[in-house]
Coordinates of C-alpha atoms in Angstrom, one line a residue:
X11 CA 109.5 115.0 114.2
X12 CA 106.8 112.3 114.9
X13 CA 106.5 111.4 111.1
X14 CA 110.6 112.0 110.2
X15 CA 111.8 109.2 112.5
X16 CA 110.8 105.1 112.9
X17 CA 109.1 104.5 116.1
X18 CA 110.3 101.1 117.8
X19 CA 107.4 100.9 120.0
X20 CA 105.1 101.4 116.9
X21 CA 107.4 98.5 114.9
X22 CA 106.9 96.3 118.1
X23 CA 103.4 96.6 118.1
X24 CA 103.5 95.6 114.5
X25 CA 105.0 92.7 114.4
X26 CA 102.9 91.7 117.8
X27 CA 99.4 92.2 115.9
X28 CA 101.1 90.2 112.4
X29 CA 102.1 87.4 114.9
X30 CA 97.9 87.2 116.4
X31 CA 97.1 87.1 113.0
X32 CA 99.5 84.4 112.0
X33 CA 98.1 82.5 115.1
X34 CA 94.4 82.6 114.4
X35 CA 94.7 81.9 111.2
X36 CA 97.7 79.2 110.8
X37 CA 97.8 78.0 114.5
X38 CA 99.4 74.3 113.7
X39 CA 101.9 76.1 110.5
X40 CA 105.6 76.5 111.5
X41 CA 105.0 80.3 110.4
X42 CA 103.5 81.1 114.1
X43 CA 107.1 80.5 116.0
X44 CA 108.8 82.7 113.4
X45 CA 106.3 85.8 113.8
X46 CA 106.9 85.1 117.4
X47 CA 110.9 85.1 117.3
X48 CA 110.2 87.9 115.3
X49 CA 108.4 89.7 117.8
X50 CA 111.2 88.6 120.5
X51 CA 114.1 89.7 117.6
X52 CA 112.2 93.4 116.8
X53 CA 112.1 94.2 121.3
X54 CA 116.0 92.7 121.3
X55 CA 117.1 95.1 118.5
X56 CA 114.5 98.3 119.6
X57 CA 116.1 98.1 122.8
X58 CA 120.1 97.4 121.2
X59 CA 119.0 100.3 118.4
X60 CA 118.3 102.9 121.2
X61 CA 121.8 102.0 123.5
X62 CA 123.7 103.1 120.5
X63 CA 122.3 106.3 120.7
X64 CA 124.3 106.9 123.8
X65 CA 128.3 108.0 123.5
X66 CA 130.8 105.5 125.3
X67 CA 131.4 107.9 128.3
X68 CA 134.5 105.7 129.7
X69 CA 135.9 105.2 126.4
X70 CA 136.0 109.1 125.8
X71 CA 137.3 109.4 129.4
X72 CA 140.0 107.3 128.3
X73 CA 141.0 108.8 125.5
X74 CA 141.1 112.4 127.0
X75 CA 143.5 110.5 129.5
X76 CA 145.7 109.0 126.8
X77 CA 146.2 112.5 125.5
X78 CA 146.6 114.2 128.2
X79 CA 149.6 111.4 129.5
X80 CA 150.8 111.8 126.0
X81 CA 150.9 115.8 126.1
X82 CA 152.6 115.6 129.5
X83 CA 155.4 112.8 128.6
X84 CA 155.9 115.0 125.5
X85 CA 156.8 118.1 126.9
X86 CA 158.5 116.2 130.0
X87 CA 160.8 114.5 127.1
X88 CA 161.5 117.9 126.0
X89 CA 161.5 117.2 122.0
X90 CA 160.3 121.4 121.3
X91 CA 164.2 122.5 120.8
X92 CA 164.7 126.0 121.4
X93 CA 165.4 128.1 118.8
X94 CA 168.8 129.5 120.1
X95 CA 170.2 125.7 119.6
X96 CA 169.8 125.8 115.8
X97 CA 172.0 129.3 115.8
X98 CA 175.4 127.6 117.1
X99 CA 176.9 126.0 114.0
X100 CA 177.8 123.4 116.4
X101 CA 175.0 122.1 117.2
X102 CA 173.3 122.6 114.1
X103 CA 173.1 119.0 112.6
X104 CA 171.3 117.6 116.1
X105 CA 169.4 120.6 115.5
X106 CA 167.9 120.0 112.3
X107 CA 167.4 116.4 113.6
X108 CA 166.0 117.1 116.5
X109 CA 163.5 119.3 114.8
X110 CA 162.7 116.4 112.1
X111 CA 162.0 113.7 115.2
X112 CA 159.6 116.1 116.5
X113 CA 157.4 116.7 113.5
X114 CA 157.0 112.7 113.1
X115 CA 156.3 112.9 116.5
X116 CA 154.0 114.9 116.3
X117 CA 152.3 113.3 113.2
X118 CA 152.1 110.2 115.1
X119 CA 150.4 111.5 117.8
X120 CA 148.3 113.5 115.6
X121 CA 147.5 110.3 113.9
X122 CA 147.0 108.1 117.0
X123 CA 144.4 110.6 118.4
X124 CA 142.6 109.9 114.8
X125 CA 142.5 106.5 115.7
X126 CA 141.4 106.9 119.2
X127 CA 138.6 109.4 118.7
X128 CA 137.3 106.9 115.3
X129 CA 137.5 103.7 118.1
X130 CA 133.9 104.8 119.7
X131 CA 132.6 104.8 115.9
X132 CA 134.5 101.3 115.3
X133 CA 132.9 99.5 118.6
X134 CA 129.5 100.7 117.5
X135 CA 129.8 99.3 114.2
X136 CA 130.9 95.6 115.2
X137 CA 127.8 95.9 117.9
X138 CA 125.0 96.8 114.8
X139 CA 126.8 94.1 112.3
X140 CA 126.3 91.3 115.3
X141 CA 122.9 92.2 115.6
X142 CA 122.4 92.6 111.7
X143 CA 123.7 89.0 111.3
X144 CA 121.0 87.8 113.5
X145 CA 118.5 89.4 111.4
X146 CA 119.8 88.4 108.1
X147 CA 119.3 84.8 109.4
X148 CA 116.1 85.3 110.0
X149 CA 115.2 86.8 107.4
X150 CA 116.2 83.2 104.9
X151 CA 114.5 81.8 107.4
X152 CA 111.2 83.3 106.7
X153 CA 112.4 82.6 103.0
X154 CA 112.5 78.5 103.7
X155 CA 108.9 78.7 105.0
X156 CA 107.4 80.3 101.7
X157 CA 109.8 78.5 99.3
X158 CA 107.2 74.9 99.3
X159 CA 104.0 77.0 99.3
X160 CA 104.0 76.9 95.3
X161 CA 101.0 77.8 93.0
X162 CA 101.0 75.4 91.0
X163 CA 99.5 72.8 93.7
X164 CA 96.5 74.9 93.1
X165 CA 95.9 73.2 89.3
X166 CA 93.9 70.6 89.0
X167 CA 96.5 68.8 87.3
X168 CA 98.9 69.0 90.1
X169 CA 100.3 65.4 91.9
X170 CA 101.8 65.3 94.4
X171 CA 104.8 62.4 95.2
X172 CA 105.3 60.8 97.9
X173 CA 108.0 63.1 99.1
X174 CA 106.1 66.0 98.3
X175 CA 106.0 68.2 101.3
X176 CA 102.8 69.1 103.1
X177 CA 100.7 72.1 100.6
X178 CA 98.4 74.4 101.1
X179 CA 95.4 73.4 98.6
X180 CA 92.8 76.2 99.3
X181 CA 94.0 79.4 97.3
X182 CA 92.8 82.0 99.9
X183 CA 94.8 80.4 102.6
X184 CA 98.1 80.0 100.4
X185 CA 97.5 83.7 99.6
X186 CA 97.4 85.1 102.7
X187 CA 100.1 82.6 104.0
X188 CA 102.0 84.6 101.3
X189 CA 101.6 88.0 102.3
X190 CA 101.9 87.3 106.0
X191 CA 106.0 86.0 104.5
X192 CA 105.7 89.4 102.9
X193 CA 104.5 91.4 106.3
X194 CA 107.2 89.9 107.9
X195 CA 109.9 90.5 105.8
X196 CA 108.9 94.5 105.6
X197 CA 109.4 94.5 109.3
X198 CA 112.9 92.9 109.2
X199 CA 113.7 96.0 106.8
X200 CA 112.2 98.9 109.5
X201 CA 114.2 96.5 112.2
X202 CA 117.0 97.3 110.0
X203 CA 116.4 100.9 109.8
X204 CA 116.4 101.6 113.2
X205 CA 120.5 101.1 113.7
X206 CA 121.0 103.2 110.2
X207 CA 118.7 106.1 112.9
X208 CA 120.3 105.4 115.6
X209 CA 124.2 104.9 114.2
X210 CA 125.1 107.8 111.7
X211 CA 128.1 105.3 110.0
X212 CA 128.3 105.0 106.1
X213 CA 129.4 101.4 106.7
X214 CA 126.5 101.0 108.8
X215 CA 123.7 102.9 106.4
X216 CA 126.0 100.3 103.9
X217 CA 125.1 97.6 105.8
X218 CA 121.4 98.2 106.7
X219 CA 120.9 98.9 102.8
X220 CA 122.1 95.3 101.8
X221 CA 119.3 93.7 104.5
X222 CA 116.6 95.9 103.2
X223 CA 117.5 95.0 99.7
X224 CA 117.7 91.7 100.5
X225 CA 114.1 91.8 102.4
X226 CA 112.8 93.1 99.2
X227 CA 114.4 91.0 96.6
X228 CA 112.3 88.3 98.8
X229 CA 109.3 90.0 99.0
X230 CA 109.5 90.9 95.0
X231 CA 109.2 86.6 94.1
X232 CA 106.7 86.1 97.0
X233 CA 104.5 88.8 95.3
X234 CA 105.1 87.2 92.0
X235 CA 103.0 83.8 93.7
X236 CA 100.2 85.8 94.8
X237 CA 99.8 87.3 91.7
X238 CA 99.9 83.7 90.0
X239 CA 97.7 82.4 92.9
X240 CA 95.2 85.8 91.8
X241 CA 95.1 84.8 88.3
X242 CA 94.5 81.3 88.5
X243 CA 91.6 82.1 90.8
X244 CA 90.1 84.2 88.4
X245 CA 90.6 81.5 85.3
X246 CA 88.9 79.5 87.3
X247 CA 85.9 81.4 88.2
X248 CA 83.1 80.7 85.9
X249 CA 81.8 83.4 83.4
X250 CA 78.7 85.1 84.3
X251 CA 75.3 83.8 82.4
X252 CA 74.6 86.5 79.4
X253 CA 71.7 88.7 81.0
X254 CA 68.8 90.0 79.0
X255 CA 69.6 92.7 77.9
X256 CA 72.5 91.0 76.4
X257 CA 71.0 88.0 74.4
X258 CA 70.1 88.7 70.7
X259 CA 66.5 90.2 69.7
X260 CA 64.9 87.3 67.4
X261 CA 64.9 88.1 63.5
X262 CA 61.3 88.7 62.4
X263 CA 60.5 86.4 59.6
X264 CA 60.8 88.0 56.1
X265 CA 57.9 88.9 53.9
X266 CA 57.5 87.6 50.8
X267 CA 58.4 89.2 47.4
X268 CA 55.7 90.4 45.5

């Protein structure tokens, strides 16, 4: 079961060991505090993830009261007619309508312990869409910090205005700045997974499949810069000098005619 089920520990420690690298590498760059609230937002959720695994024992202790006082002031009313009533042509009219109130009774209460055993489901779901919209922002906000880091201030060509934000000029750097964004967006989506584990809801699963898909989308255009940043780097490499064996034999001179 080790390999069938996400580990929150294991996600945790993730997310710690992206945010050291962040911090060794980029130590003055805004992207440090957001693999840190990232680190703080993947604990908060772990820990919210695993409480959800639990069942609301007071709210099922309430319900099993609520039909049990229901059962009770139902047959106190005393809406089951005997059968001897509906016999007497006297009494046969408040018969048949005695017997019609008690099957929409009875529908009704069938229908409201529906509704009361589905409440546990529907107070689980509002807790993982309040913690989902929590990691949704964060996820645009790891979005704003690649959005400037362009590849195009790589070119030689490139000029900067005067209200041109700060750029990253060396393409190793802007790279790896790149896939950190990446990293961290791929941990959002197993963040994400862990309430789809811990909550079996097809509103939930609905829900944790829009953040991963939005994750993704995300991490699609930031791969599409790396692998501009990639081929401008190798543009600009120069081309290898033409070894030995490669440069042409010289053509003996030709004889004369005779």
């Amino acid at each position: 079961m080790r390999y069938r089920t996400l580990d929150p520990k294991l996600i945790i420690d993730t997310a710690e060991r992206l945010e050291g690298r962040v911090a060794e590498r980029f130590p003055d760059a805004g992207l440090r505090g957001v693999a840190a609230e990232l680190v703080s937002l993947s604990r908060d959720l772990a820990k919210a993830a695993q409480a959800l695994e639990a069942p609301i024992w007071w709210l099922r202790g309430l319900i099993v009261a609520a039909v049990v006082a229901g059962a009770l002031i139902f047959l106190f009313v005393g809406t089951i007619l005997p059968l001897i009533h509906i016999s007497q042509a006297d009494d046969a009219v408040q018969s048949v309508q005695g017997i019609e109130a008690t099957i929409n009774m009875m529908i009704l209460a069938v229908l409201g312990f529906l509704a009361l055993i589905r409440t546990e489901e529907r107070i689980k779901r509002k807790r993982v869409f309040r913690q989902l919209h929590g990691l949704r922002s964060l996820i645009h906000v790891i979005d704003m910090h690649q959005l400037t880091k362009d590849p195009a201030a790589l070119s030689v060509n490139f000029k900067p205005t005067s209200h041109s934000p700060a750029r990253i000029t060396n393409a190793a750097d802007l790279a790896r700045y790149l896939d950190y964004c990446s990293e961290m967006l791929s941990i959002t989506g197993k963040i994400a997974a862990l309430f789809a584990q811990s909550v079996n809801d097809d509103v939930v699963i609905d829900g944790v499949n829009d953040i991963e898909n939005l994750a993704s989308n995300l991490s699609r255009k930031i791969w599409q810069k790396i692998t501009l940043i990639d081929g401008q780097s190798a543009a600009q490499q120069p081309a290898p000098a033409p070894g030995p064996a490669s440069q042409a034999a010289p053509i003996p001179p030709r004889a004369p005619e005779r």
